[in-house]
Every structure is written in C-alpha cells, then in structure tokens.
C-alpha cells in the first residue's frame, strides 16, 4: 500500500501558474506510471497527465502545451507545473500511481479566479 499526499494547490488568476507536488510514502521508481487527474465541480474525474517509468509523458488535449509533469524518483515525488491557467482548470487535482493496482492521493484544490 502506497500513500500519496498532494500539495501546492490554491488560488491563481487566469494566465497565472501553480506547481503541484505529490509525495509518496513508498518508492515511485517501481511503479509502472504516475500521473495526475482532476475533478471539477459537478463533473467526473478527468485524466490530465501521465509519466511512465521509462519517462514517456502524455497529456490531455485540454492541458497540452500548458502543463508539465515530471518525477523525482529519489524524492518519491511527482510534480505538475501548470502555466497559463484558465478558469476551466478549476478542480481538485489528484495524483496517482499504478503498480498492479492504482493508488490515489486525497487531492488538492486549484481555483482559477480573477
């Protein structure tokens, strides 16, 4: 069992930036992939970005070119750099890891508002 803890959420203006962090209490290097999802009010959970153990990254079309996912295996940490934020990026952001099963964090709130 691996626990993830997200941080870095908060309030940002449109066009602004935030950097989310997600620390695992176990090794993420052994996981097949780690990634981020989000859930906006009244909507289902949406996949945002993924980085595999081999370093391959993929993004949802809605964030491509604006968000960057990265991982630091030595720190067991996954990051999501979010730039050029839009109102529609407002959501609770969850990180997760996959290793035979999926492990999830509790989420961090991101609000984009002027």
PDB file of C-alpha atoms in Angstrom:
ATOM      1  CA  UNK A   1       0.000   0.000   0.000  1.00  0.00           C
ATOM      2  CA  UNK A   2       1.376   3.395  -1.043  1.00  0.00           C
ATOM      3  CA  UNK A   3       0.037   6.698   0.220  1.00  0.00           C
ATOM      4  CA  UNK A   4       0.249   9.859  -1.843  1.00  0.00           C
ATOM      5  CA  UNK A   5      -0.011  13.375  -0.430  1.00  0.00           C
ATOM      6  CA  UNK A   6      -0.598  16.300  -2.772  1.00  0.00           C
ATOM      7  CA  UNK A   7       0.278  19.923  -2.065  1.00  0.00           C
ATOM      8  CA  UNK A   8       0.685  23.215  -3.874  1.00  0.00           C
ATOM      9  CA  UNK A   9      -2.917  23.941  -4.733  1.00  0.00           C
ATOM     10  CA  UNK A  10      -4.515  27.302  -4.121  1.00  0.00           C
ATOM     11  CA  UNK A  11      -5.906  30.351  -5.823  1.00  0.00           C
ATOM     12  CA  UNK A  12      -4.462  31.657  -9.077  1.00  0.00           C
ATOM     13  CA  UNK A  13      -5.507  34.273 -11.606  1.00  0.00           C
ATOM     14  CA  UNK A  14      -6.172  33.411 -15.229  1.00  0.00           C
ATOM     15  CA  UNK A  15      -2.844  33.283 -17.006  1.00  0.00           C
ATOM     16  CA  UNK A  16      -1.047  32.511 -13.772  1.00  0.00           C
ATOM     17  CA  UNK A  17       0.918  29.474 -12.653  1.00  0.00           C
ATOM     18  CA  UNK A  18       0.911  26.897  -9.896  1.00  0.00           C
ATOM     19  CA  UNK A  19       3.141  23.947  -9.170  1.00  0.00           C
ATOM     20  CA  UNK A  20       1.629  20.877  -7.596  1.00  0.00           C
ATOM     21  CA  UNK A  21       3.691  18.291  -5.741  1.00  0.00           C
ATOM     22  CA  UNK A  22       2.798  14.772  -4.756  1.00  0.00           C
ATOM     23  CA  UNK A  23       4.924  12.829  -2.292  1.00  0.00           C
ATOM     24  CA  UNK A  24       4.625   9.067  -1.925  1.00  0.00           C
ATOM     25  CA  UNK A  25       5.494   7.165   1.228  1.00  0.00           C
ATOM     26  CA  UNK A  26       6.938   4.401  -0.920  1.00  0.00           C
ATOM     27  CA  UNK A  27       9.099   4.073  -3.985  1.00  0.00           C
ATOM     28  CA  UNK A  28       7.592   5.504  -7.156  1.00  0.00           C
ATOM     29  CA  UNK A  29      10.527   4.187  -9.166  1.00  0.00           C
ATOM     30  CA  UNK A  30       8.968   0.733  -9.017  1.00  0.00           C
ATOM     31  CA  UNK A  31       5.643   1.952 -10.340  1.00  0.00           C
ATOM     32  CA  UNK A  32       4.655   1.481 -13.950  1.00  0.00           C
ATOM     33  CA  UNK A  33       3.422   5.057 -14.179  1.00  0.00           C
ATOM     34  CA  UNK A  34       2.423   8.040 -12.091  1.00  0.00           C
ATOM     35  CA  UNK A  35       0.075  10.791 -13.099  1.00  0.00           C
ATOM     36  CA  UNK A  36      -2.479  13.449 -12.336  1.00  0.00           C
ATOM     37  CA  UNK A  37      -6.235  13.580 -12.642  1.00  0.00           C
ATOM     38  CA  UNK A  38      -8.704  16.305 -11.765  1.00  0.00           C
ATOM     39  CA  UNK A  39     -12.346  16.644 -10.877  1.00  0.00           C
ATOM     40  CA  UNK A  40     -14.224  19.867 -11.451  1.00  0.00           C
ATOM     41  CA  UNK A  41     -17.405  20.685  -9.525  1.00  0.00           C
ATOM     42  CA  UNK A  42     -20.313  18.621 -10.809  1.00  0.00           C
ATOM     43  CA  UNK A  43     -18.142  16.638 -13.213  1.00  0.00           C
ATOM     44  CA  UNK A  44     -16.447  13.266 -13.295  1.00  0.00           C
ATOM     45  CA  UNK A  45     -12.756  12.666 -12.715  1.00  0.00           C
ATOM     46  CA  UNK A  46     -10.673  13.560 -15.757  1.00  0.00           C
ATOM     47  CA  UNK A  47      -7.201  12.324 -16.630  1.00  0.00           C
ATOM     48  CA  UNK A  48      -4.664  15.169 -17.011  1.00  0.00           C
ATOM     49  CA  UNK A  49      -1.136  13.820 -17.449  1.00  0.00           C
ATOM     50  CA  UNK A  50       0.923  10.670 -17.142  1.00  0.00           C
ATOM     51  CA  UNK A  51       4.603   9.809 -16.945  1.00  0.00           C
ATOM     52  CA  UNK A  52       5.761   6.223 -17.261  1.00  0.00           C
ATOM     53  CA  UNK A  53       8.631   4.507 -15.522  1.00  0.00           C
ATOM     54  CA  UNK A  54      10.566   4.917 -18.757  1.00  0.00           C
ATOM     55  CA  UNK A  55       9.972   8.650 -18.816  1.00  0.00           C
ATOM     56  CA  UNK A  56       7.349   8.816 -21.538  1.00  0.00           C
ATOM     57  CA  UNK A  57       4.840  11.597 -20.935  1.00  0.00           C
ATOM     58  CA  UNK A  58       1.352  12.130 -22.290  1.00  0.00           C
ATOM     59  CA  UNK A  59      -1.158  14.914 -21.707  1.00  0.00           C
ATOM     60  CA  UNK A  60      -4.847  15.513 -22.148  1.00  0.00           C
ATOM     61  CA  UNK A  61      -5.524  17.821 -25.076  1.00  0.00           C
ATOM     62  CA  UNK A  62      -7.050  20.375 -22.711  1.00  0.00           C
ATOM     63  CA  UNK A  63      -3.696  20.947 -20.936  1.00  0.00           C
ATOM     64  CA  UNK A  64      -1.156  20.153 -23.639  1.00  0.00           C
ATOM     65  CA  UNK A  65       1.386  22.936 -24.029  1.00  0.00           C
ATOM     66  CA  UNK A  66       0.439  24.484 -20.674  1.00  0.00           C
ATOM     67  CA  UNK A  67       1.095  21.755 -18.088  1.00  0.00           C
ATOM     68  CA  UNK A  68       4.283  19.782 -17.498  1.00  0.00           C
ATOM     69  CA  UNK A  69       4.517  16.578 -15.490  1.00  0.00           C
ATOM     70  CA  UNK A  70       7.793  15.394 -14.012  1.00  0.00           C
ATOM     71  CA  UNK A  71       9.020  12.947 -11.414  1.00  0.00           C
ATOM     72  CA  UNK A  72      11.920  12.752  -8.993  1.00  0.00           C
ATOM     73  CA  UNK A  73      12.356   9.109  -8.072  1.00  0.00           C
ATOM     74  CA  UNK A  74      14.975   9.927  -5.423  1.00  0.00           C
ATOM     75  CA  UNK A  75      12.408  12.065  -3.606  1.00  0.00           C
ATOM     76  CA  UNK A  76       9.434   9.832  -4.457  1.00  0.00           C
ATOM     77  CA  UNK A  77       7.745  12.953  -5.749  1.00  0.00           C
ATOM     78  CA  UNK A  78       5.651  13.768  -8.804  1.00  0.00           C
ATOM     79  CA  UNK A  79       5.176  17.349  -9.962  1.00  0.00           C
ATOM     80  CA  UNK A  80       2.680  19.143 -12.149  1.00  0.00           C
ATOM     81  CA  UNK A  81       3.744  22.581 -13.371  1.00  0.00           C
ATOM     82  CA  UNK A  82       0.650  24.434 -14.510  1.00  0.00           C
ATOM     83  CA  UNK A  83       1.091  27.569 -16.604  1.00  0.00           C
ATOM     84  CA  UNK A  84      -1.339  29.822 -18.479  1.00  0.00           C
ATOM     85  CA  UNK A  85      -4.120  28.741 -16.151  1.00  0.00           C
ATOM     86  CA  UNK A  86      -7.714  29.067 -17.290  1.00  0.00           C
ATOM     87  CA  UNK A  87     -10.990  29.269 -15.400  1.00  0.00           C
ATOM     88  CA  UNK A  88     -11.790  25.751 -16.585  1.00  0.00           C
ATOM     89  CA  UNK A  89      -8.702  24.390 -14.830  1.00  0.00           C
ATOM     90  CA  UNK A  90     -10.507  24.877 -11.516  1.00  0.00           C
ATOM     91  CA  UNK A  91     -10.770  21.436  -9.924  1.00  0.00           C
ATOM     92  CA  UNK A  92      -9.499  19.144  -7.225  1.00  0.00           C
ATOM     93  CA  UNK A  93      -6.261  17.617  -8.519  1.00  0.00           C
ATOM     94  CA  UNK A  94      -5.324  14.069  -7.595  1.00  0.00           C
ATOM     95  CA  UNK A  95      -2.091  12.240  -8.186  1.00  0.00           C
ATOM     96  CA  UNK A  96      -1.958   8.520  -8.579  1.00  0.00           C
ATOM     97  CA  UNK A  97       0.449   5.702  -9.177  1.00  0.00           C
ATOM     98  CA  UNK A  98      -0.068   2.379 -10.885  1.00  0.00           C
ATOM     99  CA  UNK A  99       1.710  -0.779  -9.867  1.00  0.00           C
ATOM    100  CA  UNK A 100      -0.605  -3.728 -10.266  1.00  0.00           C
ATOM    101  CA  UNK A 101      -3.311  -1.513  -8.835  1.00  0.00           C
ATOM    102  CA  UNK A 102      -3.922   2.198  -8.628  1.00  0.00           C
ATOM    103  CA  UNK A 103      -3.037   4.247  -5.582  1.00  0.00           C
ATOM    104  CA  UNK A 104      -4.555   7.703  -5.080  1.00  0.00           C
ATOM    105  CA  UNK A 105      -3.930  10.781  -3.026  1.00  0.00           C
ATOM    106  CA  UNK A 106      -6.601  12.835  -1.275  1.00  0.00           C
ATOM    107  CA  UNK A 107      -6.398  15.734  -3.698  1.00  0.00           C
ATOM    108  CA  UNK A 108      -5.529  19.420  -3.622  1.00  0.00           C
ATOM    109  CA  UNK A 109      -7.864  22.221  -4.648  1.00  0.00           C
ATOM    110  CA  UNK A 110      -6.912  24.519  -7.515  1.00  0.00           C
ATOM    111  CA  UNK A 111      -9.093  27.561  -8.099  1.00  0.00           C
ATOM    112  CA  UNK A 112      -8.568  29.895 -11.029  1.00  0.00           C
ATOM    113  CA  UNK A 113     -10.399  33.146 -10.497  1.00  0.00           C
ATOM    114  CA  UNK A 114      -9.957  36.846 -11.123  1.00  0.00           C
TER     115      UNK A 114
END
